[in-house]
Short mmCIF file of C-alpha atoms in Angstrom, two decimals:
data_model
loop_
_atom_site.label_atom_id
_atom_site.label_comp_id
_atom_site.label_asym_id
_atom_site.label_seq_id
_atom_site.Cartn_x
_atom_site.Cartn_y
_atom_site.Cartn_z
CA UNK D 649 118.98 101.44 111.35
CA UNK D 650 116.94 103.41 113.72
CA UNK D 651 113.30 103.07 113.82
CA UNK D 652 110.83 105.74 115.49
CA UNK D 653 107.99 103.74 116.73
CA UNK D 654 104.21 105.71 117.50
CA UNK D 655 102.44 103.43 119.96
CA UNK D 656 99.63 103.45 122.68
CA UNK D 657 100.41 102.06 126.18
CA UNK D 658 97.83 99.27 125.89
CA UNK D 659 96.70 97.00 122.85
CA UNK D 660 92.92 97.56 124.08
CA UNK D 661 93.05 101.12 124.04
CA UNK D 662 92.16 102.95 121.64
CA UNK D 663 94.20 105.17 119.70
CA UNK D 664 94.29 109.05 120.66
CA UNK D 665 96.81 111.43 119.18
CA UNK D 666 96.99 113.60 122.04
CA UNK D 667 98.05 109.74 124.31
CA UNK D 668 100.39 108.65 121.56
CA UNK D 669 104.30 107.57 122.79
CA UNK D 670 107.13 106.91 121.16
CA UNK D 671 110.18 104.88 121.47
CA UNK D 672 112.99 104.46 119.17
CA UNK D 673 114.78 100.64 118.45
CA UNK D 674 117.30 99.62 116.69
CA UNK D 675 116.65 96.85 114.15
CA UNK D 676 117.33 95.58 110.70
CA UNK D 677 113.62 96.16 109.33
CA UNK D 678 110.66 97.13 110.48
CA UNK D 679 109.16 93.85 110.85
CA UNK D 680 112.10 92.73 113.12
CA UNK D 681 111.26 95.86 115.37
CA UNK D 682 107.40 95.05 115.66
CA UNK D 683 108.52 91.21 116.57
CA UNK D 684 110.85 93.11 119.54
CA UNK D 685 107.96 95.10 120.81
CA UNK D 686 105.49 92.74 120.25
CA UNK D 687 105.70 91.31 123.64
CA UNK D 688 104.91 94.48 125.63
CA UNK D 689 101.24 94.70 124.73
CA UNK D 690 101.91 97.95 122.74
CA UNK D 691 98.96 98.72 120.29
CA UNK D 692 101.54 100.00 117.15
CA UNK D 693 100.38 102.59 115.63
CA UNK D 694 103.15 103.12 112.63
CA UNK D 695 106.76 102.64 112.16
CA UNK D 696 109.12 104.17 110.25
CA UNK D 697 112.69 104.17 109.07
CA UNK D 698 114.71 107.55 110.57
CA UNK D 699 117.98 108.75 109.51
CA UNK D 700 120.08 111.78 108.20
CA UNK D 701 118.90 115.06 108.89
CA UNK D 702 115.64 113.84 110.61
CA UNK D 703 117.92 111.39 112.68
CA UNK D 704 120.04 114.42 113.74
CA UNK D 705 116.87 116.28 114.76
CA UNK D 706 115.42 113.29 116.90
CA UNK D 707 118.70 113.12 118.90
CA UNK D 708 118.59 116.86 119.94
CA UNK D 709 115.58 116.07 121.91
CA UNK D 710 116.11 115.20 125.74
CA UNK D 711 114.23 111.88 125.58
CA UNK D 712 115.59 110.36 122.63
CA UNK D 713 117.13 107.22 123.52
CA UNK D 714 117.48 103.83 121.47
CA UNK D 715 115.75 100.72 123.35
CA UNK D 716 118.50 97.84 123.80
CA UNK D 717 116.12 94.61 122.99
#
């Protein structure tokens, strides 16, 4: 499954729409993709579940790419 992950750059900041990033990982839930990203010091803002039609979208965008971790 691919997960779409909303995250700021630095667990002390605080969160700002307009400085929100994502990334997108691979994983089997979405606790096993916070425990892979847990180590960079992200502050996670929400994680969800993409696929079908919304997956198909995501991928159309240049900078969609699926972290290896």
């Amino acid at each position: 499954m691919i997960f779409k992950v909303y995250y700021q750059e630095s667990a002390s900041e605080v969160p700002v729409r307009e400085m929100t990033k994502t990334l997108y990982v691979e994983g089997e839930s979405k606790r096993e993709v916070i425990r892979k990203i847990s180590e960079r010091n992200h502050n996670i803002q929400f994680v969800e579940e993409i696929s079908g039609n919304y997956l198909n979208y995501e991928k159309q965008n240049e900078d969609f790419k699926v972290l290896e971790l």
